[in-house]
Each structure stands twice: as C-alpha cells, then as structure tokens.
Amino acid sequence: MDAQRLSYRFHFSRHYSDVMFRLRRGNGPKPDRLGENGSGNGSRPEWQLRKWLAPGIGIKRWFVLLLFGMALLGLGVSFLARELYLTVTLPDAFYYITLQFLPYAVRGAVLIGLAILCVGVGIGKFTSGLVVAARSSDSRAGGEEPLVDLLHRQRFAGRGIRIVCMGGGTGLSVLLRGLKAYTDNLSAVVSVADDGGSSGRLRRDLGIIPPGDLRNCIAALAETEPLMTRLFQYRFPEGSGNGLEGHSFGNLFIVAMSDVAGSMEEAIHETGRVLAVRGKILPSTLENIRLAAVTADGERIRGESSITEAGQRIAQLNLEPQHPPAYPETLNAIRNADLIVVGPGSLFTSVLPNLLVPDLRIAFQESAAMKLYISNVATQHGETDNFSVQDHVRVIADHIGGLPFDAVVANSNSRARLPRGWKSEPVRVEPSDDRSDPAGGLRIIEADIVDTGNRYRHDSDKLADAIMTAYHEGREAGVRPRRPQRVTIPE
C-alpha cells in the first residue's frame, strides 16, 4: 500500500511539474484542459477545489487537525457548560440563548451550522489577510518586513490622510520617500516643463511630456526590490555611441509603456502597477508647456534648461502657452486633499510651474486642505542667492496673487557648511514683524530636516515627521494664528 502511494505521488508530481513547465513555456495544454484532469492551472471553482484536494501539497492534513482540535474544544466546553447548568441557577435569558425551546436534534443542528459558518468565515478572512500580506512582502525589498508590520501598514496606511505633494526634481522624490510611511493616499503632482537631458531629448523626438520627474516619483513610491528601483534609475553612460547615451532606463520604460498602453496617463498607471507604487503620480498638465523667464536685467530666457544654465536672478516666470488645461485627476486630488505640501525643489523650475497652470492654481487656492510650504535648505546659485525663507514665499505670492499657505516648514540646523564649490548657503528665517509684508504674519515651523550626509538636501524621515507634526498641531488648533509664530520642533 505504501509503495503504491509513493508511486502515485511520484507520478503525480512529475506530471504536475511537466504541465507547469510547458504552460510557462507557452506550449502546454490550455487551462480548461488542465482543469479537467485536476492537475493544471484551471480557474473554475471546481478545478481549484480539485487542486486543493490533490495529494502532496501539505494542506489537508493540517486542516483536518484543525477541525479535530476544534471538535475537542467544543466537547470540553460542553462538559463545563453541563456542569455549570446542573450546579448553578442561571438567569431566564439563558433559556433562549441556549435554544432550550427547540428539540435536541434541531438545537444541535443549528449550533453546528453556526459553528461551521463562523469557522469558515474566520479562517477565510484570516488566511486571505495573510496571503495578501505575503504577496506584498514578496514584491518588496527581499520580503523581510515582519508580517505584523505588513498587516498593520496595510490596515491603517490605506486609511491615512490624503496628501497632495506639488513640486519636481529631487526634492519631491525625497519628500515622497518619507511620507509614504504615513499614508498610502499620496498624490504627487509633477511639473512637465523639463526640456533638458534625457527627458528633453525624448520630448523633442517623440512629442511627449517629459518623463524624468515622473520616473523619480515612481522610483520613490515603488515597493519593489531595490534592484528594480536601481534599474529604473539606471542611466546609460556617455560616449557609448549606441544612441542610448545619457538616457535613463526608466524614461525609456515609461515611453515604451505609453506606446503599449496607448497614452502617457495609462503608461504612468501601468508602470506604477508593475512596480507596486503606493500612491498616484499625476502630471500638472498634459500640454506641451515651456517656461519663459524675465531676469532682473530684463533678459528673456525660454526653456527650463536654459533658465537653469543662465543662473541669473529671475523677476518673472510664465508658461507658454499661458493657459494650459490642468489634468482633471490632479484637480480632483487637490479638491479632496486633507493636506497639500508645496516643495521642496527649485523655486522657479520645479515649484512655480505647477502653480502657474491657471485651473490648478485656482483649485489650490480654493481647497479647504491645510497648505504647507517646504523651504529649501540651501539657496540655488544665481536664481535664489541670499534668499531667506520669506523671500521664497514672497516670490510665490507675487506669481499666484496672494499667500495661500497656513505654515512654512524651515530647516533649523544650519550649523554645518555646504560643500565647497556649490556657491550656496543655508536658507535662513529672517526676523520680521511687518504686517504689511505678505510673509510677515506667516507661521514658520523650524525643525532639523537636513540630511547630514548631503547638507544641501532634506532628510526624508525628518521632513515627513515635521510635516505630520505640523499637520496634527494645525488640525488641533483649528484656526490660523493671527501673529507671526516661530515653532521649534525638538531634535
């Protein structure tokens, strides 16, 4: 008998492995054919049941043991209940709770049915939660996150506050890496005015919106293994002579996906699905926009890359065309947000371009969400030399017609110097009580949010912690402060 059982298991395992190998290779039987003989990859419920009942998968024995243990538990409880019933006078309500008005046979059948229902639902929900968590763990960095942390995050992160982050460049991706630990309801609104580097070349050659900032946000919110993220950010070396030099693999991936999916919007969605992105990445507009700047000397510069290369003080920034339509899903995200975070990022080439889209600016100003501006930790040579935190805010107020922010988060740790050759300096808070100044009555929250390894960048975790602290304190206060305030978060 044992020899027959071993022989059966051997032949079944060999058959199943052969079928799955051929199925993966694409030349195996069709799924419904596999389902008929009980050993394939059919999707019908009866075929799935046959696979569960097939020998060798190590499930049935433990399920039977579970049922046996529950039967023993029920038997033990019944003995205790009988002893309690015979020795203690119980309230009259127990007559109905224990169904004593029913015959014994009916009473037993009802209780058994309820027990089976409760056990089935309980086991089903319990195992489905574990399976979802296990699949999520497999898609992330090595799957090493503790199971209880996975379950906790999946249960509560999906209920987190709705945060919209507006910006571009490295600053936005740094912000997203920190905030994704607090909520899954993240929407990154990305500027699409980039015309330099790999993004600029693809934009000119293919007539698409630049994918560079979209790629950075996808990489920041992705929950795949680090190798996939590094691959997405990989840039082909210069001088290779193969036409790919300078291009980012992620940019090419998004462009290819837009061809496969039929549009850039679908490409962003599908890329996010493939890389298990937590949150949404939304362009400010799908229009082919271009930045146009007027410097303090009256010179006109067109194009984001040209503005950056010029390195001159900018007096006015505009879009060409001036009235591009906002992306509808971006407007919906802003209107439904609990918190809107603007910055960090280059003031003129990453932050302002989003707010210059007319419909987006109006939705931003009319939103009931709490609005925070994240000040840069270092000035940008040429464009924001000697700028204070308030100077950044004044520029935004001048361009969008008012000051919509509830508070500004600024760096308090400016002790260390920036690297030599950067021609930058820490952005500091200037003392100001001038009520006529548009930035004079602004609530400024100072915290140590700088990356100690890169003094010109924010630390993701510190920044996210400061933002969430500001949000919860502001929500508890309920109203905006009337006088200038400077709040320091302890290090």
Tab-separated table of C-alpha atoms in Angstrom:
chain	number	residue	atom	x	y	z
A	1	MET	CA	0.000	0.000	0.000
A	2	ASP	CA	2.778	2.422	0.926
A	3	ALA	CA	4.638	1.573	-2.279
A	4	GLN	CA	1.522	2.311	-4.334
A	5	ARG	CA	1.048	5.635	-2.542
A	6	LEU	CA	4.665	6.662	-3.133
A	7	SER	CA	4.421	5.652	-6.778
A	8	TYR	CA	1.234	7.679	-7.193
A	9	ARG	CA	2.799	10.745	-5.585
A	10	PHE	CA	5.892	10.432	-7.740
A	11	HIS	CA	3.910	10.197	-10.984
A	12	PHE	CA	1.544	12.992	-9.972
A	13	SER	CA	4.394	15.332	-9.016
A	14	ARG	CA	6.251	14.579	-12.236
A	15	HIS	CA	3.091	15.149	-14.290
A	16	TYR	CA	2.267	18.404	-12.493
A	17	SER	CA	5.813	19.753	-12.875
A	18	ASP	CA	5.828	18.842	-16.561
A	19	VAL	CA	2.472	20.534	-17.140
A	20	MET	CA	3.525	23.728	-15.336
A	21	PHE	CA	6.840	23.807	-17.204
A	22	ARG	CA	5.092	23.509	-20.553
A	23	LEU	CA	2.483	26.054	-19.523
A	24	ARG	CA	5.165	28.611	-18.601
A	25	ARG	CA	6.920	27.904	-21.897
A	26	GLY	CA	3.668	28.598	-23.713
A	27	ASN	CA	3.296	25.212	-25.402
A	28	GLY	CA	1.360	23.323	-22.757
A	29	PRO	CA	-2.320	22.359	-22.604
A	30	LYS	CA	-4.953	25.042	-22.313
A	31	PRO	CA	-6.153	25.949	-18.806
A	32	ASP	CA	-9.561	24.277	-19.169
A	33	ARG	CA	-7.931	21.078	-20.367
A	34	LEU	CA	-5.680	21.157	-17.333
A	35	GLY	CA	-8.665	21.716	-15.104
A	36	GLU	CA	-10.428	18.627	-16.399
A	37	ASN	CA	-7.754	16.265	-15.166
A	38	GLY	CA	-7.424	18.079	-11.856
A	39	SER	CA	-3.754	18.855	-12.036
A	40	GLY	CA	-3.460	22.023	-14.070
A	41	ASN	CA	-3.960	25.717	-13.790
A	42	GLY	CA	-7.715	25.970	-14.332
A	43	SER	CA	-9.527	28.924	-12.859
A	44	ARG	CA	-13.003	27.473	-12.344
A	45	PRO	CA	-14.004	26.873	-8.677
A	46	GLU	CA	-14.370	23.098	-9.148
A	47	TRP	CA	-10.902	22.907	-10.725
A	48	GLN	CA	-9.445	24.954	-7.907
A	49	LEU	CA	-11.115	22.606	-5.404
A	50	ARG	CA	-9.604	19.577	-7.138
A	51	LYS	CA	-6.147	21.106	-6.862
A	52	TRP	CA	-6.697	21.766	-3.160
A	53	LEU	CA	-7.689	18.115	-2.706
A	54	ALA	CA	-4.758	16.775	-4.731
A	55	PRO	CA	-2.197	14.861	-2.640
A	56	GLY	CA	1.189	16.232	-1.737
A	57	ILE	CA	0.549	19.943	-1.170
A	58	GLY	CA	0.599	19.615	2.629
A	59	ILE	CA	-2.676	21.424	3.361
A	60	LYS	CA	-5.411	18.847	4.008
A	61	ARG	CA	-3.682	17.132	6.933
A	62	TRP	CA	-3.389	20.369	8.879
A	63	PHE	CA	-6.937	21.369	8.063
A	64	VAL	CA	-8.175	18.025	9.410
A	65	LEU	CA	-6.056	18.523	12.522
A	66	LEU	CA	-7.610	21.973	12.949
A	67	LEU	CA	-11.118	20.525	12.754
A	68	PHE	CA	-10.208	17.759	15.224
A	69	GLY	CA	-8.836	20.298	17.687
A	70	MET	CA	-11.952	22.444	17.416
A	71	ALA	CA	-14.124	19.386	17.995
A	72	LEU	CA	-12.177	18.599	21.170
A	73	LEU	CA	-12.539	22.222	22.241
A	74	GLY	CA	-16.292	22.093	21.703
A	75	LEU	CA	-16.545	18.824	23.620
A	76	GLY	CA	-14.623	20.259	26.556
A	77	VAL	CA	-16.753	23.399	26.628
A	78	SER	CA	-19.921	21.279	26.558
A	79	PHE	CA	-18.764	19.289	29.622
A	80	LEU	CA	-18.079	22.504	31.527
A	81	ALA	CA	-21.384	24.025	30.422
A	82	ARG	CA	-23.295	20.935	31.560
A	83	GLU	CA	-21.646	21.044	34.985
A	84	LEU	CA	-22.464	24.739	35.256
A	85	TYR	CA	-26.061	24.106	34.207
A	86	LEU	CA	-26.560	21.416	36.870
A	87	THR	CA	-24.964	23.276	39.771
A	88	VAL	CA	-25.769	26.968	39.206
A	89	THR	CA	-29.093	28.747	38.837
A	90	LEU	CA	-28.866	30.706	35.589
A	91	PRO	CA	-30.949	33.751	34.549
A	92	ASP	CA	-34.075	33.152	32.483
A	93	ALA	CA	-32.397	34.652	29.410
A	94	PHE	CA	-30.209	31.558	29.112
A	95	TYR	CA	-33.328	29.586	28.236
A	96	TYR	CA	-33.441	31.449	24.933
A	97	ILE	CA	-29.688	31.824	24.469
A	98	THR	CA	-29.213	28.049	24.680
A	99	LEU	CA	-32.239	27.368	22.430
A	100	GLN	CA	-33.903	25.130	25.044
A	101	PHE	CA	-37.281	25.763	23.420
A	102	LEU	CA	-36.097	23.638	20.460
A	103	PRO	CA	-35.819	19.840	20.329
A	104	TYR	CA	-32.344	18.448	20.977
A	105	ALA	CA	-31.785	17.399	17.368
A	106	VAL	CA	-32.795	20.784	15.953
A	107	ARG	CA	-30.794	22.593	18.609
A	108	GLY	CA	-27.674	20.599	17.754
A	109	ALA	CA	-28.111	21.141	14.012
A	110	VAL	CA	-28.477	24.918	14.455
A	111	LEU	CA	-25.398	25.182	16.652
A	112	ILE	CA	-23.311	23.020	14.307
A	113	GLY	CA	-24.388	25.140	11.341
A	114	LEU	CA	-23.496	28.374	13.133
A	115	ALA	CA	-20.155	26.898	14.189
A	116	ILE	CA	-19.293	25.861	10.628
A	117	LEU	CA	-20.272	29.304	9.328
A	118	CYS	CA	-18.176	31.141	11.923
A	119	VAL	CA	-15.175	28.862	11.441
A	120	GLY	CA	-15.349	29.128	7.649
A	121	VAL	CA	-15.634	32.910	7.603
A	122	GLY	CA	-12.961	33.317	10.261
A	123	ILE	CA	-10.428	31.041	8.571
A	124	GLY	CA	-11.163	32.557	5.163
A	125	LYS	CA	-10.666	36.141	6.313
A	126	PHE	CA	-7.617	35.235	8.379
A	127	THR	CA	-5.846	33.384	5.577
A	128	SER	CA	-6.758	35.964	2.931
A	129	GLY	CA	-5.189	38.673	5.080
A	130	LEU	CA	-2.018	36.628	5.467
A	131	VAL	CA	-1.862	35.831	1.747
A	132	VAL	CA	-2.233	39.487	0.751
A	133	ALA	CA	0.472	40.453	3.219
A	134	ALA	CA	2.765	37.684	1.969
A	135	ARG	CA	2.317	38.763	-1.648
A	136	SER	CA	3.043	42.354	-0.713
A	137	SER	CA	6.135	41.240	1.171
A	138	ASP	CA	7.379	39.276	-1.839
A	139	SER	CA	7.105	42.357	-4.050
A	140	ARG	CA	9.236	44.482	-1.792
A	141	ALA	CA	12.828	44.567	-0.675
A	142	GLY	CA	13.588	40.933	-0.104
A	143	GLY	CA	10.252	40.336	1.661
A	144	GLU	CA	11.949	40.773	5.053
A	145	GLU	CA	9.457	43.121	6.726
A	146	PRO	CA	7.815	41.455	9.763
A	147	LEU	CA	4.354	40.110	8.998
A	148	VAL	CA	2.699	42.086	11.786
A	149	ASP	CA	4.181	45.311	10.391
A	150	LEU	CA	2.854	44.445	6.943
A	151	LEU	CA	-0.632	43.794	8.285
A	152	HIS	CA	-0.588	46.949	10.379
A	153	ARG	CA	0.542	49.115	7.465
A	154	GLN	CA	-1.947	47.605	5.027
A	155	ARG	CA	-4.748	48.050	7.528
A	156	PHE	CA	-4.056	51.634	8.530
A	157	ALA	CA	-1.975	53.225	5.759
A	158	GLY	CA	-4.898	52.908	3.356
A	159	ARG	CA	-6.957	54.967	5.808
A	160	GLY	CA	-4.304	57.657	6.161
A	161	ILE	CA	-4.844	61.300	5.356
A	162	ARG	CA	-4.986	62.385	1.721
A	163	ILE	CA	-1.810	64.278	0.926
A	164	VAL	CA	-1.022	66.091	-2.323
A	165	CYS	CA	2.643	66.945	-2.922
A	166	MET	CA	3.470	69.533	-5.574
A	167	GLY	CA	6.945	70.050	-6.969
A	168	GLY	CA	9.519	68.301	-9.068
A	169	GLY	CA	13.123	67.229	-9.261
A	170	THR	CA	14.982	65.540	-6.432
A	171	GLY	CA	13.143	67.450	-3.701
A	172	LEU	CA	9.774	65.912	-4.487
A	173	SER	CA	11.105	62.347	-4.566
A	174	VAL	CA	12.841	62.891	-1.208
A	175	LEU	CA	9.557	64.113	0.268
A	176	LEU	CA	7.589	61.152	-1.073
A	177	ARG	CA	10.007	58.596	0.381
A	178	GLY	CA	9.311	59.937	3.840
A	179	LEU	CA	5.550	60.466	3.599
A	180	LYS	CA	4.755	57.013	2.210
A	181	ALA	CA	5.439	55.614	5.694
A	182	TYR	CA	2.382	57.518	6.988
A	183	THR	CA	-0.253	57.034	4.308
A	184	ASP	CA	-0.995	55.287	1.041
A	185	ASN	CA	-3.218	58.173	-0.049
A	186	LEU	CA	-0.408	60.147	-1.654
A	187	SER	CA	-0.700	62.132	-4.880
A	188	ALA	CA	2.445	63.605	-6.412
A	189	VAL	CA	1.729	66.499	-8.793
A	190	VAL	CA	4.693	66.769	-11.131
A	191	SER	CA	5.861	69.642	-13.301
A	192	VAL	CA	6.143	68.770	-17.002
A	193	ALA	CA	8.235	71.708	-18.228
A	194	ASP	CA	11.593	69.889	-18.256
A	195	ASP	CA	13.374	70.224	-21.604
A	196	GLY	CA	16.914	69.126	-20.762
A	197	GLY	CA	18.817	65.849	-20.618
A	198	SER	CA	17.164	62.552	-21.453
A	199	SER	CA	13.663	63.919	-20.829
A	200	GLY	CA	14.250	66.842	-23.167
A	201	ARG	CA	15.518	64.617	-25.958
A	202	LEU	CA	12.547	62.276	-25.687
A	203	ARG	CA	10.206	65.240	-25.543
A	204	ARG	CA	11.629	66.751	-28.728
A	205	ASP	CA	11.885	63.470	-30.624
A	206	LEU	CA	8.549	61.917	-29.657
A	207	GLY	CA	6.381	64.890	-28.700
A	208	ILE	CA	5.545	63.534	-25.233
A	209	ILE	CA	5.562	65.135	-21.808
A	210	PRO	CA	8.987	64.754	-20.166
A	211	PRO	CA	9.131	61.520	-18.135
A	212	GLY	CA	12.090	62.392	-15.865
A	213	ASP	CA	10.264	63.737	-12.805
A	214	LEU	CA	7.562	61.107	-13.248
A	215	ARG	CA	10.290	58.466	-13.134
A	216	ASN	CA	11.798	59.900	-9.952
A	217	CYS	CA	8.428	59.849	-8.203
A	218	ILE	CA	7.683	56.297	-9.332
A	219	ALA	CA	11.064	55.165	-8.003
A	220	ALA	CA	10.412	56.958	-4.699
A	221	LEU	CA	6.992	55.371	-4.171
A	222	ALA	CA	7.819	51.915	-5.533
A	223	GLU	CA	7.689	48.956	-3.158
A	224	THR	CA	9.656	46.562	-5.344
A	225	GLU	CA	13.092	45.181	-4.596
A	226	PRO	CA	15.945	47.737	-4.534
A	227	LEU	CA	17.418	46.139	-7.646
A	228	MET	CA	14.317	47.104	-9.637
A	229	THR	CA	14.476	50.661	-8.346
A	230	ARG	CA	18.164	50.940	-9.246
A	231	LEU	CA	17.409	49.538	-12.685
A	232	PHE	CA	14.647	52.101	-13.171
A	233	GLN	CA	17.071	54.905	-12.301
A	234	TYR	CA	19.950	53.495	-14.372
A	235	ARG	CA	21.430	55.928	-16.887
A	236	PHE	CA	23.336	54.716	-19.941
A	237	PRO	CA	26.915	56.056	-19.917
A	238	GLU	CA	28.001	58.875	-22.184
A	239	GLY	CA	30.218	58.085	-25.148
A	240	SER	CA	28.833	54.602	-25.753
A	241	GLY	CA	27.956	55.554	-29.325
A	242	ASN	CA	24.790	53.440	-29.397
A	243	GLY	CA	22.244	56.255	-29.325
A	244	LEU	CA	21.279	55.498	-25.720
A	245	GLU	CA	23.971	57.557	-24.000
A	246	GLY	CA	22.558	59.824	-21.310
A	247	HIS	CA	19.144	58.195	-21.399
A	248	SER	CA	17.615	56.797	-18.228
A	249	PHE	CA	16.250	53.261	-18.446
A	250	GLY	CA	13.167	54.403	-16.530
A	251	ASN	CA	12.479	57.143	-19.071
A	252	LEU	CA	12.682	54.652	-21.928
A	253	PHE	CA	10.482	52.223	-19.996
A	254	ILE	CA	7.763	54.858	-19.498
A	255	VAL	CA	7.922	55.904	-23.154
A	256	ALA	CA	7.633	52.275	-24.288
A	257	MET	CA	4.754	51.723	-21.872
A	258	SER	CA	2.936	54.766	-23.288
A	259	ASP	CA	3.124	53.132	-26.719
A	260	VAL	CA	1.863	49.813	-25.370
A	261	ALA	CA	-0.849	51.293	-23.133
A	262	GLY	CA	-1.952	53.902	-25.672
A	263	SER	CA	-1.353	57.089	-23.674
A	264	MET	CA	1.007	58.639	-21.170
A	265	GLU	CA	-1.696	58.596	-18.484
A	266	GLU	CA	-2.129	54.843	-18.851
A	267	ALA	CA	1.635	54.407	-19.017
A	268	ILE	CA	2.040	56.097	-15.625
A	269	HIS	CA	-0.727	53.951	-14.142
A	270	GLU	CA	0.580	50.676	-15.553
A	271	THR	CA	4.182	51.442	-14.620
A	272	GLY	CA	3.036	52.148	-11.091
A	273	ARG	CA	1.178	48.845	-11.009
A	274	VAL	CA	4.186	46.894	-12.263
A	275	LEU	CA	6.476	48.480	-9.666
A	276	ALA	CA	3.912	48.308	-6.814
A	277	VAL	CA	3.762	52.073	-6.373
A	278	ARG	CA	1.994	53.340	-3.261
A	279	GLY	CA	0.085	56.444	-4.258
A	280	LYS	CA	-0.528	58.307	-7.501
A	281	ILE	CA	1.785	60.246	-9.785
A	282	LEU	CA	-0.095	62.977	-11.637
A	283	PRO	CA	1.159	65.500	-14.216
A	284	SER	CA	0.044	69.091	-13.708
A	285	THR	CA	-0.999	69.209	-17.366
A	286	LEU	CA	-0.684	67.088	-20.484
A	287	GLU	CA	0.001	70.170	-22.599
A	288	ASN	CA	3.434	70.624	-24.160
A	289	ILE	CA	4.352	73.614	-21.981
A	290	ARG	CA	7.540	75.643	-21.873
A	291	LEU	CA	8.924	78.015	-19.252
A	292	ALA	CA	9.659	81.630	-20.138
A	293	ALA	CA	11.532	83.862	-17.680
A	294	VAL	CA	12.420	87.530	-17.476
A	295	THR	CA	15.594	88.191	-15.499
A	296	ALA	CA	16.260	91.129	-13.211
A	297	ASP	CA	18.261	92.676	-16.081
A	298	GLY	CA	15.308	92.421	-18.461
A	299	GLU	CA	16.671	89.489	-20.465
A	300	ARG	CA	14.133	86.947	-21.731
A	301	ILE	CA	15.012	83.254	-21.431
A	302	ARG	CA	12.929	80.367	-22.752
A	303	GLY	CA	13.158	76.770	-21.614
A	304	GLU	CA	13.804	75.233	-18.193
A	305	SER	CA	17.309	74.065	-19.023
A	306	SER	CA	18.261	77.498	-20.393
A	307	ILE	CA	16.942	79.198	-17.255
A	308	THR	CA	18.990	76.886	-15.053
A	309	GLU	CA	22.133	77.307	-17.145
A	310	ALA	CA	21.834	81.105	-17.179
A	311	GLY	CA	21.946	81.212	-13.378
A	312	GLN	CA	20.504	84.744	-13.185
A	313	ARG	CA	18.079	86.363	-10.763
A	314	ILE	CA	14.562	85.895	-12.144
A	315	ALA	CA	11.996	88.662	-11.910
A	316	GLN	CA	9.045	86.956	-13.600
A	317	LEU	CA	8.181	83.436	-14.739
A	318	ASN	CA	5.453	82.446	-17.208
A	319	LEU	CA	4.210	79.419	-19.102
A	320	GLU	CA	3.957	79.057	-22.859
A	321	PRO	CA	1.096	78.690	-23.611
A	322	GLN	CA	-0.140	80.716	-20.647
A	323	HIS	CA	-3.405	78.804	-20.147
A	324	PRO	CA	-2.740	75.078	-20.468
A	325	PRO	CA	-5.603	72.845	-19.269
A	326	ALA	CA	-4.945	71.139	-15.960
A	327	TYR	CA	-5.024	67.357	-15.767
A	328	PRO	CA	-8.541	66.520	-14.414
A	329	GLU	CA	-7.402	63.855	-11.948
A	330	THR	CA	-4.913	66.334	-10.499
A	331	LEU	CA	-7.719	68.815	-9.842
A	332	ASN	CA	-9.769	66.101	-8.125
A	333	ALA	CA	-6.827	65.155	-5.910
A	334	ILE	CA	-6.344	68.785	-4.838
A	335	ARG	CA	-10.036	69.313	-4.104
A	336	ASN	CA	-10.246	66.158	-1.978
A	337	ALA	CA	-6.949	66.591	-0.132
A	338	ASP	CA	-6.558	66.914	3.627
A	339	LEU	CA	-3.045	68.325	3.293
A	340	ILE	CA	-1.256	69.994	0.364
A	341	VAL	CA	2.526	70.239	0.503
A	342	VAL	CA	4.357	72.555	-1.899
A	343	GLY	CA	8.078	71.966	-2.304
A	344	PRO	CA	10.860	71.322	-1.710
A	345	GLY	CA	12.542	71.873	-5.046
A	346	SER	CA	13.963	74.535	-7.310
A	347	LEU	CA	11.740	77.561	-6.782
A	348	PHE	CA	11.478	78.688	-10.401
A	349	THR	CA	11.820	75.421	-12.321
A	350	SER	CA	10.102	72.863	-10.058
A	351	VAL	CA	7.692	74.600	-7.661
A	352	LEU	CA	6.247	77.562	-9.573
A	353	PRO	CA	5.473	75.782	-12.890
A	354	ASN	CA	2.738	73.733	-11.198
A	355	LEU	CA	1.121	76.791	-9.618
A	356	LEU	CA	1.191	78.714	-12.907
A	357	VAL	CA	-1.322	76.328	-14.506
A	358	PRO	CA	-4.471	78.500	-14.078
A	359	ASP	CA	-7.071	75.845	-13.174
A	360	LEU	CA	-4.630	74.108	-10.866
A	361	ARG	CA	-3.792	77.384	-9.126
A	362	ILE	CA	-7.473	78.163	-8.573
A	363	ALA	CA	-8.165	74.685	-7.196
A	364	PHE	CA	-5.166	75.047	-4.895
A	365	GLN	CA	-6.276	78.433	-3.570
A	366	GLU	CA	-9.877	77.302	-3.051
A	367	SER	CA	-9.023	73.980	-1.420
A	368	ALA	CA	-10.039	73.578	2.219
A	369	ALA	CA	-6.955	71.461	2.891
A	370	MET	CA	-4.150	72.591	5.153
A	371	LYS	CA	-1.363	74.034	2.972
A	372	LEU	CA	2.321	73.828	3.838
A	373	TYR	CA	5.320	75.216	2.019
A	374	ILE	CA	8.601	73.346	2.483
A	375	SER	CA	11.508	75.736	2.242
A	376	ASN	CA	14.723	74.599	0.601
A	377	VAL	CA	17.654	74.033	2.933
A	378	ALA	CA	20.125	75.749	0.576
A	379	THR	CA	19.993	78.571	-1.940
A	380	GLN	CA	20.392	77.936	-5.663
A	381	HIS	CA	23.309	79.762	-7.234
A	382	GLY	CA	22.188	82.580	-9.494
A	383	GLU	CA	18.432	82.167	-9.047
A	384	THR	CA	17.994	82.456	-5.267
A	385	ASP	CA	21.297	83.835	-3.956
A	386	ASN	CA	20.885	85.250	-0.419
A	387	PHE	CA	17.214	84.226	-0.343
A	388	SER	CA	15.616	83.772	3.063
A	389	VAL	CA	12.625	81.551	3.787
A	390	GLN	CA	10.367	84.582	3.486
A	391	ASP	CA	11.915	85.546	0.136
A	392	HIS	CA	10.865	82.199	-1.312
A	393	VAL	CA	7.325	82.737	-0.052
A	394	ARG	CA	7.182	86.296	-1.432
A	395	VAL	CA	8.108	85.083	-4.915
A	396	ILE	CA	5.285	82.538	-4.831
A	397	ALA	CA	2.817	85.138	-3.541
A	398	ASP	CA	3.814	87.567	-6.321
A	399	HIS	CA	3.281	84.944	-9.020
A	400	ILE	CA	-0.037	83.447	-7.874
A	401	GLY	CA	-1.643	86.574	-6.408
A	402	GLY	CA	-1.668	86.008	-2.676
A	403	LEU	CA	-0.301	83.898	0.132
A	404	PRO	CA	-2.290	80.658	0.492
A	405	PHE	CA	-0.059	78.817	2.979
A	406	ASP	CA	-1.071	78.012	6.543
A	407	ALA	CA	2.540	77.474	7.577
A	408	VAL	CA	6.086	77.057	6.317
A	409	VAL	CA	8.442	74.268	7.379
A	410	ALA	CA	12.043	75.504	7.502
A	411	ASN	CA	15.345	73.954	8.482
A	412	SER	CA	16.698	74.885	11.904
A	413	ASN	CA	20.020	73.048	11.603
A	414	SER	CA	22.368	75.341	9.665
A	415	ARG	CA	25.480	74.700	11.744
A	416	ALA	CA	27.385	72.711	9.145
A	417	ARG	CA	28.641	74.352	5.975
A	418	LEU	CA	27.687	73.293	2.491
A	419	PRO	CA	30.255	71.567	0.250
A	420	ARG	CA	32.859	73.829	-1.308
A	421	GLY	CA	32.208	74.838	-4.878
A	422	TRP	CA	28.432	74.813	-4.534
A	423	LYS	CA	28.244	78.609	-4.233
A	424	SER	CA	25.227	78.166	-1.998
A	425	GLU	CA	24.370	78.921	1.590
A	426	PRO	CA	21.754	77.700	4.064
A	427	VAL	CA	18.305	79.237	3.731
A	428	ARG	CA	17.566	81.056	6.976
A	429	VAL	CA	14.497	82.552	8.596
A	430	GLU	CA	14.601	86.331	8.739
A	431	PRO	CA	13.099	88.097	11.767
A	432	SER	CA	10.103	90.091	10.550
A	433	ASP	CA	7.049	91.531	12.283
A	434	ASP	CA	5.999	93.749	9.379
A	435	ARG	CA	2.259	93.144	8.997
A	436	SER	CA	2.261	94.745	5.531
A	437	ASP	CA	4.748	92.131	4.359
A	438	PRO	CA	2.879	89.216	2.702
A	439	ALA	CA	5.229	86.836	4.513
A	440	GLY	CA	5.342	88.801	7.767
A	441	GLY	CA	2.465	87.062	9.554
A	442	LEU	CA	3.322	83.588	8.384
A	443	ARG	CA	3.606	80.708	10.828
A	444	ILE	CA	7.089	79.251	10.477
A	445	ILE	CA	7.841	75.814	11.887
A	446	GLU	CA	11.548	75.234	12.339
A	447	ALA	CA	12.911	71.707	12.640
A	448	ASP	CA	16.091	69.806	11.897
A	449	ILE	CA	15.160	68.442	8.478
A	450	VAL	CA	18.547	68.465	6.733
A	451	ASP	CA	20.309	65.330	5.529
A	452	THR	CA	23.579	65.136	7.470
A	453	GLY	CA	25.205	63.290	4.572
A	454	ASN	CA	24.060	65.812	1.945
A	455	ARG	CA	23.755	69.208	3.591
A	456	TYR	CA	22.044	70.685	0.525
A	457	ARG	CA	19.146	68.206	0.697
A	458	HIS	CA	16.369	67.264	3.081
A	459	ASP	CA	16.272	64.075	5.101
A	460	SER	CA	13.191	62.075	4.073
A	461	ASP	CA	12.264	60.792	7.524
A	462	LYS	CA	12.945	64.053	9.363
A	463	LEU	CA	10.972	66.055	6.820
A	464	ALA	CA	7.986	63.707	6.884
A	465	ASP	CA	7.950	63.763	10.692
A	466	ALA	CA	7.991	67.577	10.736
A	467	ILE	CA	5.161	67.739	8.189
A	468	MET	CA	2.941	65.308	10.070
A	469	THR	CA	3.642	67.127	13.339
A	470	ALA	CA	2.670	70.431	11.716
A	471	TYR	CA	-0.492	68.897	10.281
A	472	HIS	CA	-1.719	67.387	13.548
A	473	GLU	CA	-0.886	70.508	15.557
A	474	GLY	CA	-2.657	72.670	12.991
A	475	ARG	CA	-5.711	70.433	12.985
A	476	GLU	CA	-5.909	70.573	16.778
A	477	ALA	CA	-5.582	74.374	16.731
A	478	GLY	CA	-8.378	74.659	14.182
A	479	VAL	CA	-7.555	78.238	13.181
A	480	ARG	CA	-4.617	80.036	11.647
A	481	PRO	CA	-2.541	82.127	14.047
A	482	ARG	CA	-3.008	85.880	13.817
A	483	ARG	CA	0.513	86.885	14.813
A	484	PRO	CA	3.859	85.670	13.491
A	485	GLN	CA	4.950	82.471	15.164
A	486	ARG	CA	8.169	80.518	15.165
A	487	VAL	CA	7.827	76.987	16.445
A	488	THR	CA	10.850	74.776	17.003
A	489	ILE	CA	10.451	71.005	16.994
A	490	PRO	CA	12.963	69.430	19.394
A	491	GLU	CA	15.689	67.375	17.714
